[in-house]
XYZ file of C-alpha atoms in Angstrom:
777
model
C -6.655 114.719 139.784
C -3.426 115.839 142.698
C -5.826 114.582 145.830
C -7.298 111.422 144.480
C -6.418 109.914 147.006
C -7.492 112.533 149.548
C -10.850 113.304 148.579
C -11.993 109.271 149.277
C -10.273 109.859 153.003
C -12.462 113.010 153.430
C -15.598 111.291 151.638
C -15.856 108.393 154.399
C -14.517 110.594 157.566
C -17.119 113.109 156.711
C -19.373 109.817 156.582
C -18.372 108.039 159.703
C -18.740 111.584 161.108
C -22.567 111.462 160.521
C -22.555 107.984 162.727
C -24.843 106.851 159.553
C -27.021 104.103 158.367
C -28.328 104.246 154.253
C -31.449 101.927 155.091
C -35.468 101.554 155.597
C -36.909 103.630 158.870
C -39.251 101.030 159.721
C -41.972 102.285 162.394
C -41.877 99.507 165.745
C -45.971 98.475 166.365
C -47.396 99.612 169.749
C -47.911 96.421 171.101
C -50.464 98.472 174.268
C -53.093 97.503 175.060
C -55.565 97.416 172.486
C -59.795 97.939 173.050
C -60.621 96.138 170.183
C -58.439 93.688 170.584
C -61.682 91.063 171.710
C -63.672 91.891 169.257
C -60.995 90.747 166.312
C -60.771 88.071 167.794
C -64.502 87.202 168.482
C -65.719 88.165 165.354
C -62.607 88.734 163.356
C -60.252 86.269 163.290
C -63.968 83.774 162.655
C -64.664 85.594 159.728
C -61.023 85.829 157.810
C -60.503 82.147 158.790
C -64.106 81.289 157.770
C -64.450 82.963 154.826
C -60.971 84.482 153.494
C -57.815 82.495 154.727
C -58.304 80.075 152.807
C -56.897 82.443 149.541
C -55.504 85.180 151.246
C -52.287 82.724 152.833
C -48.743 82.122 152.615
C -45.956 83.628 149.448
C -48.754 83.039 146.437
C -51.219 84.930 148.101
C -54.057 86.467 145.996
C -53.429 89.788 145.056
C -49.992 89.003 147.245
C -52.156 90.047 150.768
C -51.188 87.365 153.918
C -54.373 87.848 156.043
C -51.971 85.508 158.627
C -49.533 88.762 158.965
C -52.217 91.146 160.674
C -53.379 88.567 163.879
C -54.357 91.210 166.276
C -56.227 94.085 166.071
C -52.831 95.828 166.822
C -51.995 95.202 163.459
C -55.081 95.791 161.222
C -55.181 99.454 163.042
C -51.661 100.305 161.939
C -49.575 98.143 159.736
C -52.141 96.760 158.261
C -54.387 99.602 158.402
C -54.264 100.509 154.601
C -55.409 96.735 153.991
C -58.044 97.051 156.799
C -59.137 99.674 154.362
C -59.621 97.189 151.419
C -61.366 94.742 153.021
C -64.376 96.720 154.729
C -64.013 98.516 150.737
C -65.369 94.449 148.624
C -66.945 93.747 151.394
C -68.981 96.812 151.658
C -69.238 96.687 147.114
C -69.764 92.877 147.857
C -66.824 92.338 146.306
C -65.522 89.445 148.574
C -65.551 87.120 149.490
C -66.538 85.412 145.422
C -69.825 84.506 144.362
C -68.539 80.962 143.918
C -67.263 80.595 146.940
C -68.858 80.060 150.723
C -70.843 83.228 151.526
C -71.868 85.000 154.804
C -74.454 85.901 156.307
C -75.471 88.898 156.745
C -75.374 89.001 159.869
C -71.888 88.111 159.852
C -70.816 90.757 157.191
C -72.618 93.775 158.687
C -70.973 92.609 162.276
C -67.198 92.484 160.095
C -67.787 96.271 158.605
C -69.325 97.530 161.805
C -66.068 96.398 164.177
C -63.881 97.375 160.985
C -65.556 100.721 160.671
C -64.703 101.486 164.418
C -61.198 100.405 164.684
C -60.204 101.808 161.504
C -61.777 105.114 162.303
C -60.311 105.042 166.128
C -56.903 107.073 165.460
C -56.276 109.234 168.995
C -55.353 112.615 167.217
C -54.702 114.547 170.346
C -51.402 112.653 172.038
C -47.915 113.103 170.650
C -47.496 111.468 167.325
C -45.418 109.896 165.845
C -44.138 112.254 162.522
C -42.220 108.983 161.342
C -39.187 109.364 160.305
C -37.897 110.141 156.665
C -35.258 107.909 155.814
C -31.397 109.773 154.590
C -32.183 110.414 151.416
C -29.555 110.946 149.056
C -30.372 113.848 145.462
C -31.765 112.149 142.338
C -30.386 113.064 139.507
C -32.588 116.228 139.311
C -31.752 117.263 142.559
C -27.844 117.025 142.095
C -27.888 119.375 138.525
C -30.139 122.270 139.888
C -28.546 122.339 142.865
C -24.723 122.138 141.195
C -26.817 125.088 139.065
C -27.454 127.358 142.464
C -24.896 126.035 144.458
C -22.433 126.751 141.920
C -23.573 128.498 139.011
C -22.566 125.870 136.399
C -24.944 123.367 134.523
C -24.620 119.749 134.349
C -26.241 117.257 132.950
C -26.692 115.264 136.011
C -29.694 113.287 134.000
C -27.168 111.870 131.259
C -24.511 111.498 132.890
C -25.850 109.605 135.982
C -28.215 105.991 136.341
C -31.367 106.486 136.060
C -33.358 107.239 140.296
C -34.894 104.481 141.035
C -39.235 104.892 141.708
C -40.698 103.541 144.805
C -44.752 104.819 145.763
C -44.787 106.313 142.269
C -41.477 109.234 142.487
C -38.078 109.504 142.204
C -37.363 110.901 145.174
C -37.429 108.804 147.849
C -35.421 107.464 150.178
C -36.136 104.290 151.152
C -34.880 102.781 147.359
C -31.621 105.947 145.932
C -29.017 103.580 147.042
C -25.245 104.545 145.903
C -23.604 101.641 144.915
C -19.633 101.753 142.992
C -20.235 103.103 140.112
C -22.688 106.154 140.853
C -19.511 106.995 143.619
C -17.217 107.328 141.029
C -19.420 109.187 138.826
C -19.982 111.425 141.353
C -16.543 111.816 142.732
C -16.187 112.458 138.220
C -18.736 115.122 137.750
C -16.886 116.200 140.760
C -13.858 117.221 138.728
C -15.837 118.065 135.392
C -17.504 121.104 137.454
C -14.827 122.092 139.235
C -12.885 122.324 136.606
C -16.113 124.116 134.728
C -16.088 127.210 137.820
C -13.118 127.484 139.096
C -10.928 129.706 137.137
C -7.479 128.541 137.283
C -5.544 130.523 134.858
C -5.865 134.710 134.204
C -5.633 134.467 131.677
C -7.967 132.744 130.228
C -10.743 135.253 131.100
C -8.438 138.024 128.678
C -10.665 138.498 125.712
C -9.671 137.582 122.759
C -10.524 138.539 119.206
C -9.669 136.390 115.806
C -9.529 138.548 113.064
C -10.491 136.581 109.863
C -7.492 136.559 107.026
C -9.837 136.906 104.015
C -11.341 140.435 105.062
C -7.022 141.680 105.166
C -5.767 143.638 101.947
C -2.928 143.604 100.538
C -1.264 146.878 99.224
C -0.901 144.214 95.628
C -4.257 143.861 95.787
C -4.232 140.279 96.144
C -6.058 138.801 99.580
C -5.823 135.586 101.334
C -8.270 132.774 103.079
C -10.576 132.820 106.401
C -7.446 131.455 107.503
C -4.599 131.538 105.861
C -2.193 134.640 104.011
C 0.492 133.317 101.599
C 2.742 136.204 101.014
C 5.346 135.049 98.273
C 7.194 138.517 97.245
C 7.497 141.634 99.819
C 4.072 143.043 100.099
C 1.772 144.853 103.361
C -1.183 143.717 104.211
C -3.896 145.950 106.242
C -6.637 144.429 107.957
C -9.332 146.141 111.027
C -10.209 145.174 114.733
C -12.281 147.434 117.227
C -11.997 147.963 121.350
C -14.611 148.563 123.474
C -12.616 149.120 126.049
C -9.660 151.113 126.729
C -6.512 148.964 128.199
C -3.211 147.293 126.925
C -4.236 144.681 124.467
C -1.337 142.110 122.845
C -1.824 141.714 118.651
C -0.561 137.959 118.370
C 0.373 137.016 114.764
C 1.448 133.436 114.130
C 3.623 133.525 110.843
C 5.607 130.895 109.308
C 8.162 131.260 106.798
C 10.143 129.259 104.094
C 13.880 129.791 103.575
C 16.254 131.153 100.706
C 20.090 133.168 101.222
C 21.432 134.600 104.128
C 18.453 135.261 106.231
C 15.429 134.007 108.284
C 11.964 135.673 106.784
C 11.572 139.668 108.587
C 7.979 140.102 108.960
C 7.219 143.696 110.549
C 3.800 144.813 112.707
C 2.476 147.195 113.579
C -0.716 148.228 115.574
C -2.977 150.951 115.385
C -0.360 153.788 113.444
C 2.076 153.234 116.105
C 5.656 151.803 116.163
C 6.297 149.083 114.245
C 8.256 146.098 115.181
C 9.966 143.797 112.997
C 10.568 139.985 113.618
C 12.987 137.487 112.204
C 10.215 134.332 111.325
C 12.512 131.180 112.512
C 9.013 128.487 112.469
C 8.598 127.237 109.872
C 5.458 124.190 107.975
C 3.928 122.639 110.262
C 5.039 124.271 113.214
C 4.163 128.533 113.352
C 4.900 130.555 116.225
C 2.777 133.563 118.259
C 5.008 137.231 117.594
C 3.459 139.476 119.834
C 2.969 143.181 119.681
C 1.777 145.573 123.163
C -0.150 148.731 122.500
C -2.125 150.464 124.559
C -5.347 151.235 123.258
C -8.768 153.686 124.010
C -11.813 152.383 123.132
C -12.783 152.510 119.293
C -11.351 151.236 115.812
C -7.445 150.657 114.998
C -5.737 149.562 112.468
C -3.005 146.485 111.691
C -1.296 145.318 108.756
C 1.969 142.958 108.291
C 4.069 142.278 105.807
C 7.034 140.188 104.272
C 10.193 142.845 104.142
C 12.601 140.601 102.090
C 11.585 138.948 99.293
C 14.457 136.485 97.876
C 14.345 133.085 95.199
C 17.747 131.222 94.120
C 16.139 128.846 91.900
C 19.815 127.294 91.678
C 19.890 126.665 95.772
C 21.061 122.908 95.505
C 18.782 122.668 98.389
C 14.993 122.637 97.232
C 13.590 123.369 100.599
C 16.089 127.073 100.282
C 15.453 128.008 96.900
C 12.072 130.982 97.721
C 11.700 133.125 100.888
C 7.859 133.280 101.460
C 5.749 134.678 104.434
C 2.526 132.934 105.786
C 0.076 133.595 108.013
C -2.264 131.547 110.280
C -4.052 134.229 112.202
C -3.626 136.683 113.894
C -5.470 137.974 117.064
C -6.556 140.536 119.903
C -6.051 140.009 123.744
C -7.242 142.578 126.013
C -7.505 144.741 127.705
C -4.792 142.226 129.654
C -6.167 144.280 133.636
C -8.527 142.015 134.945
C -11.039 142.977 138.071
C -13.386 140.120 140.136
C -16.160 141.291 137.633
C -14.452 139.851 134.933
C -14.014 136.075 136.279
C -17.496 134.224 135.435
C -19.679 133.602 137.866
C -19.427 130.339 139.425
C -16.092 131.454 140.163
C -17.268 134.790 142.014
C -19.464 132.825 143.533
C -16.374 130.654 145.620
C -13.946 133.459 145.521
C -15.957 135.884 147.436
C -11.680 137.387 148.952
C -8.085 136.394 147.633
C -5.323 136.972 149.540
C -4.123 140.423 150.515
C -7.953 141.409 149.388
C -8.396 144.532 152.205
C -5.218 142.538 153.805
C -6.549 139.319 154.783
C -3.704 136.733 154.492
C -3.617 133.402 152.867
C -4.718 131.331 155.574
C -7.653 133.609 155.948
C -8.701 133.391 152.204
C -8.723 130.026 152.493
C -11.057 129.929 155.657
C -13.364 132.461 155.107
C -14.050 130.410 150.917
C -14.324 127.858 152.710
C -16.185 128.574 155.947
C -18.832 129.543 152.802
C -18.862 127.555 151.251
C -19.168 124.369 152.660
C -21.544 125.995 154.857
C -23.777 126.363 151.281
C -23.037 123.047 150.039
C -23.913 120.919 153.209
C -26.836 123.264 153.727
C -25.866 124.270 157.960
C -23.034 125.188 159.210
C -19.925 123.987 158.997
C -18.609 121.905 161.847
C -14.801 122.999 163.345
C -13.809 118.772 162.602
C -15.004 119.198 159.066
C -13.141 123.361 158.004
C -10.631 121.149 159.694
C -10.498 118.499 158.416
C -10.826 120.462 154.845
C -8.275 122.784 155.413
C -5.802 120.136 156.079
C -6.473 119.028 152.181
C -6.057 122.787 151.397
C -2.372 123.007 153.019
C -1.453 119.513 151.410
C -2.715 120.333 148.232
C -1.217 124.168 148.190
C 2.629 122.944 150.062
C 2.515 120.416 146.395
C 2.999 123.313 144.569
C -0.300 123.619 143.621
C -1.883 127.760 143.102
C -4.127 128.948 145.549
C -6.776 128.845 142.569
C -5.714 125.334 142.169
C -5.991 124.351 145.863
C -9.355 125.556 146.697
C -10.889 123.122 143.476
C -8.986 120.471 145.390
C -11.622 121.588 148.799
C -14.254 121.851 145.815
C -14.180 118.250 145.248
C -13.908 116.765 147.745
C -17.066 118.970 149.501
C -19.123 118.019 146.206
C -18.078 113.659 147.295
C -18.920 113.705 150.393
C -21.712 112.646 151.789
C -23.379 115.858 153.165
C -24.095 117.409 149.997
C -24.718 113.752 148.140
C -27.839 113.068 151.368
C -29.957 115.436 153.075
C -28.819 114.520 156.189
C -30.723 114.745 159.800
C -28.133 114.151 162.370
C -29.960 111.623 165.163
C -30.028 113.101 168.651
C -31.560 110.746 171.057
C -32.764 107.258 170.242
C -36.811 106.971 169.621
C -36.347 110.705 170.384
C -39.416 113.216 168.902
C -38.211 116.324 167.605
C -38.913 119.349 165.445
C -36.585 119.942 161.912
C -33.558 122.929 162.845
C -34.206 125.437 161.294
C -31.457 124.275 159.092
C -32.928 120.408 158.205
C -36.859 122.403 157.441
C -35.528 124.834 154.761
C -33.844 121.708 152.736
C -37.454 119.716 153.245
C -39.736 123.022 151.688
C -36.807 124.121 149.295
C -36.557 120.390 148.179
C -40.239 119.897 147.574
C -40.976 123.181 146.362
C -38.208 123.774 144.474
C -36.366 120.163 144.370
C -32.209 122.263 144.886
C -31.387 123.747 147.853
C -32.145 126.898 149.533
C -31.553 130.112 149.064
C -29.593 132.658 150.592
C -33.317 134.423 151.733
C -33.830 130.977 153.369
C -30.127 129.756 155.115
C -30.458 133.224 156.599
C -33.724 132.697 158.396
C -32.152 129.493 158.823
C -29.378 131.353 160.952
C -30.869 133.740 162.306
C -34.050 131.371 163.783
C -36.709 133.173 162.650
C -37.738 130.914 159.508
C -40.372 129.136 161.932
C -41.713 132.725 162.360
C -41.542 133.294 158.355
C -43.561 130.765 156.984
C -46.211 130.964 155.355
C -44.680 134.461 154.793
C -41.410 132.354 152.406
C -44.283 129.042 150.896
C -45.321 132.185 149.663
C -42.060 133.960 148.165
C -41.183 130.175 147.349
C -44.261 129.327 145.099
C -43.988 132.619 143.336
C -40.327 132.380 142.526
C -39.307 130.594 138.625
C -38.255 127.709 140.502
C -41.486 126.119 141.395
C -41.593 124.750 137.990
C -39.992 122.313 139.321
C -42.766 121.227 141.307
C -44.487 120.686 137.878
C -42.175 118.774 136.380
C -41.478 116.233 139.357
C -44.090 116.106 140.781
C -46.510 116.920 138.861
C -44.443 114.572 135.560
C -44.375 111.193 137.700
C -47.615 111.854 139.306
C -49.718 111.868 135.799
C -47.394 109.853 134.066
C -45.570 112.566 131.064
C -42.577 111.583 131.628
C -43.706 108.503 129.871
C -44.889 109.691 127.167
C -41.331 110.618 125.482
C -41.041 106.334 125.200
C -44.101 106.163 123.519
C -45.139 103.990 120.245
C -48.028 104.485 119.664
C -48.595 102.166 115.947
C -47.642 104.091 112.435
C -50.158 103.655 110.403
C -53.322 103.253 113.004
C -51.923 107.073 114.126
C -50.215 108.572 111.368
C -50.675 112.463 112.954
C -48.935 110.699 116.274
C -44.616 112.890 115.562
C -42.695 113.700 118.094
C -43.917 117.152 117.248
C -47.529 116.677 119.240
C -46.061 114.437 121.782
C -44.101 117.502 123.257
C -47.425 119.422 123.015
C -49.257 116.570 124.635
C -47.240 117.344 127.513
C -46.562 120.746 127.345
C -50.748 121.581 126.976
C -51.093 119.864 130.342
C -48.003 121.139 132.013
C -50.000 124.524 131.680
C -53.095 123.643 132.902
C -51.183 122.294 136.085
C -48.671 125.148 136.049
C -52.274 127.494 135.941
C -54.122 125.622 138.953
C -50.736 126.326 140.478
C -50.209 129.768 140.162
C -53.546 131.417 139.819
C -53.955 129.729 143.072
C -57.035 127.816 141.667
C -59.371 124.462 143.675
C -57.511 121.442 142.560
C -61.052 119.770 142.039
C -60.044 122.244 138.710
C -57.511 119.423 137.899
C -60.422 117.057 137.685
C -63.142 119.176 135.262
C -61.982 123.164 133.648
C -63.558 124.750 131.379
C -59.967 126.105 129.793
C -56.982 123.968 128.339
C -53.453 125.130 126.550
C -53.277 123.933 122.598
C -51.403 125.253 120.226
C -51.534 124.081 115.989
C -50.780 121.395 116.465
C -52.516 119.838 119.464
C -55.990 121.924 118.574
C -55.552 120.332 115.126
C -55.377 116.742 117.467
C -58.658 118.229 119.679
C -60.454 119.745 116.479
C -60.293 123.625 117.902
C -60.514 126.282 115.191
C -58.674 129.472 115.667
C -55.363 128.521 115.984
C -52.423 129.244 115.137
C -48.182 128.850 115.654
C -46.617 126.562 117.480
C -47.428 128.804 120.170
C -49.308 128.219 122.730
C -53.414 130.016 123.982
C -55.747 129.227 126.698
C -58.990 128.495 125.264
C -62.261 128.148 126.760
C -63.676 125.122 125.928
C -67.359 124.775 124.070
C -67.742 121.277 124.674
C -68.054 118.967 127.693
C -65.075 117.044 125.445
C -62.728 118.679 126.632
C -61.790 119.318 129.972
C -59.738 118.566 133.001
C -57.010 116.088 133.093
C -58.975 113.158 132.876
C -59.243 114.379 129.063
C -55.835 115.353 128.378
C -54.483 113.686 125.394
C -50.578 113.099 127.474
C -52.518 111.091 129.805
C -54.574 109.215 127.588
C -52.097 108.527 125.045
C -49.333 106.811 128.023
C -52.783 105.361 129.381
C -53.274 103.121 125.858
C -51.846 100.872 124.163
C -49.713 101.219 120.703
C -52.439 99.781 118.650
C -55.571 100.612 120.940
C -57.187 102.320 123.972
C -56.681 100.243 127.051
C -59.968 100.635 129.375
C -57.794 98.776 131.561
C -54.735 100.471 131.939
C -57.030 103.968 132.229
C -59.282 102.524 135.238
C -56.252 101.309 136.995
C -54.116 104.988 136.747
C -57.598 106.606 138.068
C -58.458 104.379 140.555
C -54.094 104.204 141.867
C -54.017 108.127 141.227
C -57.831 109.440 141.896
C -59.191 107.415 143.993
C -56.700 105.744 145.772
C -58.116 102.761 145.639
C -55.694 100.663 144.074
C -56.782 97.392 142.309
C -54.191 94.624 143.226
C -52.049 93.529 141.083
C -53.656 89.862 138.052
C -52.616 86.910 138.975
C -49.651 85.616 137.037
C -51.613 82.923 134.954
C -53.907 85.192 133.339
C -53.933 85.171 129.129
C -53.561 89.053 128.008
C -57.075 90.344 125.952
C -54.502 89.502 122.216
C -54.144 86.755 123.109
C -57.642 85.079 123.557
C -58.638 84.550 119.710
C -61.491 82.964 120.684
C -63.582 86.467 122.713
C -64.753 88.380 119.462
C -66.969 91.670 119.178
C -66.715 94.358 120.755
C -63.505 95.918 123.115
C -66.354 96.354 125.600
C -67.607 92.986 124.368
C -64.281 91.254 124.186
C -63.033 92.761 127.311
C -66.858 91.665 129.308
C -65.663 87.712 128.356
C -62.173 88.277 129.617
C -64.166 88.910 132.767
C -65.470 85.408 132.548
C -62.275 84.003 135.103
C -63.734 84.718 138.593
C -60.072 85.561 139.595
C -60.366 88.898 137.754
C -64.643 89.125 137.790
C -64.179 91.547 141.341
C -60.566 94.148 140.114
C -62.525 94.490 136.020
C -65.666 95.247 137.607
C -63.964 98.286 139.620
C -61.262 98.558 136.168
C -62.835 97.854 133.475
C -66.676 100.528 133.371
C -64.073 103.541 134.805
C -62.487 102.462 131.646
C -64.693 103.055 129.349
C -65.885 105.948 130.082
C -63.404 107.658 128.248
C -64.266 104.957 125.085
C -64.074 108.016 122.880
C -61.041 108.689 122.949
C -58.658 106.589 121.425
C -54.777 105.357 122.422
C -54.139 108.637 121.298
C -56.912 110.537 123.156
C -57.904 112.041 119.255
C -61.941 112.237 119.401
C -64.126 108.947 118.482
C -67.315 107.960 117.553
C -66.874 104.726 116.514
C -64.302 101.587 117.070
C -64.426 100.248 114.109
C -67.497 99.307 112.736
C -68.615 99.521 116.874
C -70.475 102.429 117.956
C -69.103 103.525 121.443
C -70.409 102.731 124.395
C -68.881 104.655 127.429
C -71.805 103.938 130.461
C -70.206 103.019 133.229
C -72.263 101.016 136.245
C -69.235 100.092 139.614
C -70.510 97.733 142.126
C -73.348 99.263 144.439
C -75.169 100.423 141.745
C -73.564 103.442 140.763
C -73.881 104.904 137.159
C -72.095 107.412 134.532
C -72.035 107.732 131.040
C -68.733 109.786 129.513
C -66.125 111.593 130.091
C -68.367 114.470 131.119
C -70.394 111.368 133.652
C -66.793 110.121 135.586
C -65.526 113.607 136.115
C -69.121 114.347 137.948
C -68.772 111.336 139.757
C -65.064 111.755 141.435
C -66.261 115.332 141.598
C -69.406 114.104 143.329
C -69.650 110.536 145.688
C -66.178 110.489 144.942
C -64.842 113.838 146.075
C -63.375 113.096 149.666
C -61.787 110.218 147.773
C -59.619 112.722 145.738
C -58.908 115.229 148.175
C -57.302 112.504 149.870
C -55.654 110.786 147.220
C -54.102 113.970 146.481
C -52.985 114.761 149.278
C -51.546 111.681 150.260
C -49.518 111.676 146.478
C -47.866 115.622 147.482
C -47.201 114.681 151.307
C -45.869 111.453 149.849
C -43.781 113.160 147.494
C -42.831 116.461 149.530
C -42.006 113.523 152.638
C -39.539 111.211 150.257
C -41.025 108.679 151.800
C -44.073 106.002 151.782
C -46.940 106.875 154.098
C -47.182 105.424 157.506
C -50.390 104.896 159.822
C -49.472 107.111 161.991
C -49.832 109.861 159.739
C -53.870 109.370 158.888
C -53.768 112.711 161.418
C -51.692 115.043 159.404
C -53.791 113.419 155.786
C -56.931 114.265 157.825
C -55.981 117.860 159.172
C -54.718 118.155 154.773
C -58.377 117.474 153.583
C -60.291 119.366 156.555
C -58.543 122.391 156.030
C -58.744 122.039 151.903
C -62.698 121.681 153.003
C -62.394 124.901 154.987
C -61.108 126.751 152.617
C -61.794 126.033 149.030
C -59.349 123.275 148.017
C -56.819 126.490 147.104
C -53.726 125.106 146.018
C -51.833 127.145 148.216
C -53.654 125.639 151.129
C -52.535 122.179 149.958
C -48.613 123.080 150.518
C -49.542 125.432 153.395
C -50.644 122.532 155.144
C -48.213 119.745 154.280
C -44.813 122.408 155.135
C -47.091 122.670 158.926
C -48.212 119.485 158.968
C -45.753 117.257 161.434
C -44.711 114.701 159.753
C -42.822 118.000 157.828
C -42.142 119.798 160.439
C -41.085 117.397 163.018
C -39.113 113.275 162.955
C -38.840 110.416 165.219
C -34.908 110.254 165.665
C -33.323 106.152 165.804
C -34.358 103.567 168.083
C -32.324 101.715 169.045
C -31.593 98.018 168.726
């Protein structure tokens, strides 16, 4: 590329102008006097030292919970808030301390519980709230692909061209893990060149329509015909074909031909089109190097004849040179080029999106055209108004390119490549103003957050218009509603629900073929589609988010209906069906989720229980100890899966977590490893009952759903709200996000848990509409 070094220079200068540091902004802990500190030192410190610290300290701390890090009330209430709630939960249910460890007296436990409840609930939401600081976020592969589509009208497969993005907090749009390696930067440059080449037409001839006529459709006067791509004439003859034009104008009929020599003349070819005056050519081209012979003609709309003729056959078998004994004509192609007149509408959309003007149009100069095109394109690419300094650097690049002999279009292409390599395009940039200050996002920043949250792409013209006029805030609810009706809303299902519900993992699942013969790629695709359509129905119809857990309908096509035992469904098209029993209904009974939480040869109550604890109830269990063997590795275990799991739980290191996970997972045991219903596992009758610590009992999927929507409803609503807010912000939640989550969940309860309320409250929340500037060191 002519100006690669300049593109790199531009990228570095853009980076320098931002003054950016790509890293994670850590929230500072408050050093203010804490009213709970005395109680912490009097009650909590002795309790932890006596009953907890022995197992929970240092690098080898059980469950990776090092309680020595939380040596003050303020730390438990801020950075250790999640750990505090975990301790509260374990003490409440009696899971900790473990049974064989020294046990606290009832009064000690109650005093500790009272302190934890009071301290963890004491978060002041009436004063200034820290909205957090979103780490500068690189576009992930999906966002890059969608942004190129909406910016330039080019379909670039970033998901195939770029390496996979890292995942944090369950999602691949988390700023803290979206690094930029030298390899990825090189791929960005290659992509920019490829995209610019596809988007911009440098030569007008590239867009003039061309019809390539088939030579086997031509008929000669002697009755002979050619092949699809060749017509040979060994004697004087004429071949006639036909073509049609749909638009009047200037055309060029081009005949590709070569000849063989004999005598003193070259082969002569006559070309005639539309019964106009003939044109005769001397064919000097020889085998292997055919030449184009052009015949210009002006035509109206209609069908026309076209012909080529061989005029001067000659045969000289006695010639000493075998290459000059027979004069023949060979035609290898006939094409109709035109109409030659080109208007702006004839250019592809990708070109028109960039070239909003041109030199000479309405008397505009080349310099003014450069400025207008570059300013508009760069502002859209950077998702804000381009600054004068940025614009001047890009105009300099265009001038250098033009001065070197590039055309106007080529110079613009060089600028486009530079812009697509800029951090201002590759990252969602929110520039710090005053260190430590809490400020509202400007309207371009807010529009960008909204569009990447709901569409995984850049703002559209309407959002840009409101941002430019400063009217986005007053039209926020209308814009949210509009965006949720746009076709691009499917990105929220694909990228939020697709990761929350692990739908992306379904493609890599490999259930044992001998045990699960019905499972194939077609069924896997149907499983995935059911969940997407179901989630979309809740989103699009603004239904209650509680229906995600239990509903009386789903979507199936014939393969999935057979898998579920639903009759009367034919064909590959999905249909919405009303469910007649409680075996299905809600995401927990979808074959997609049941399959991705299974092992290849059997179900996994542990995986299923763990997934529900993490993603539905918001109580993720700790990782298992490294030295605990898998179930399959313990050959001495016998009986049904439930019986073997019970024996496995006899390990004290496993008991407390499995006491929570296993009952939840076993509630789904009527579904095999690919989500099909069953009453037996081999010779063993399924027992889908469960009992959680505290004596909470339930039976099967129906009982589990009743538990989630009953006693654990608040946990589910809060967990989904936290997941969605994490996805919207592109960062993990911190203790200072508590007030925002409290407000979101309260509004959901007040307004019947409608999906639109969840989205609206997230967009209006302090963490979404504000930011804390980076603190000075």
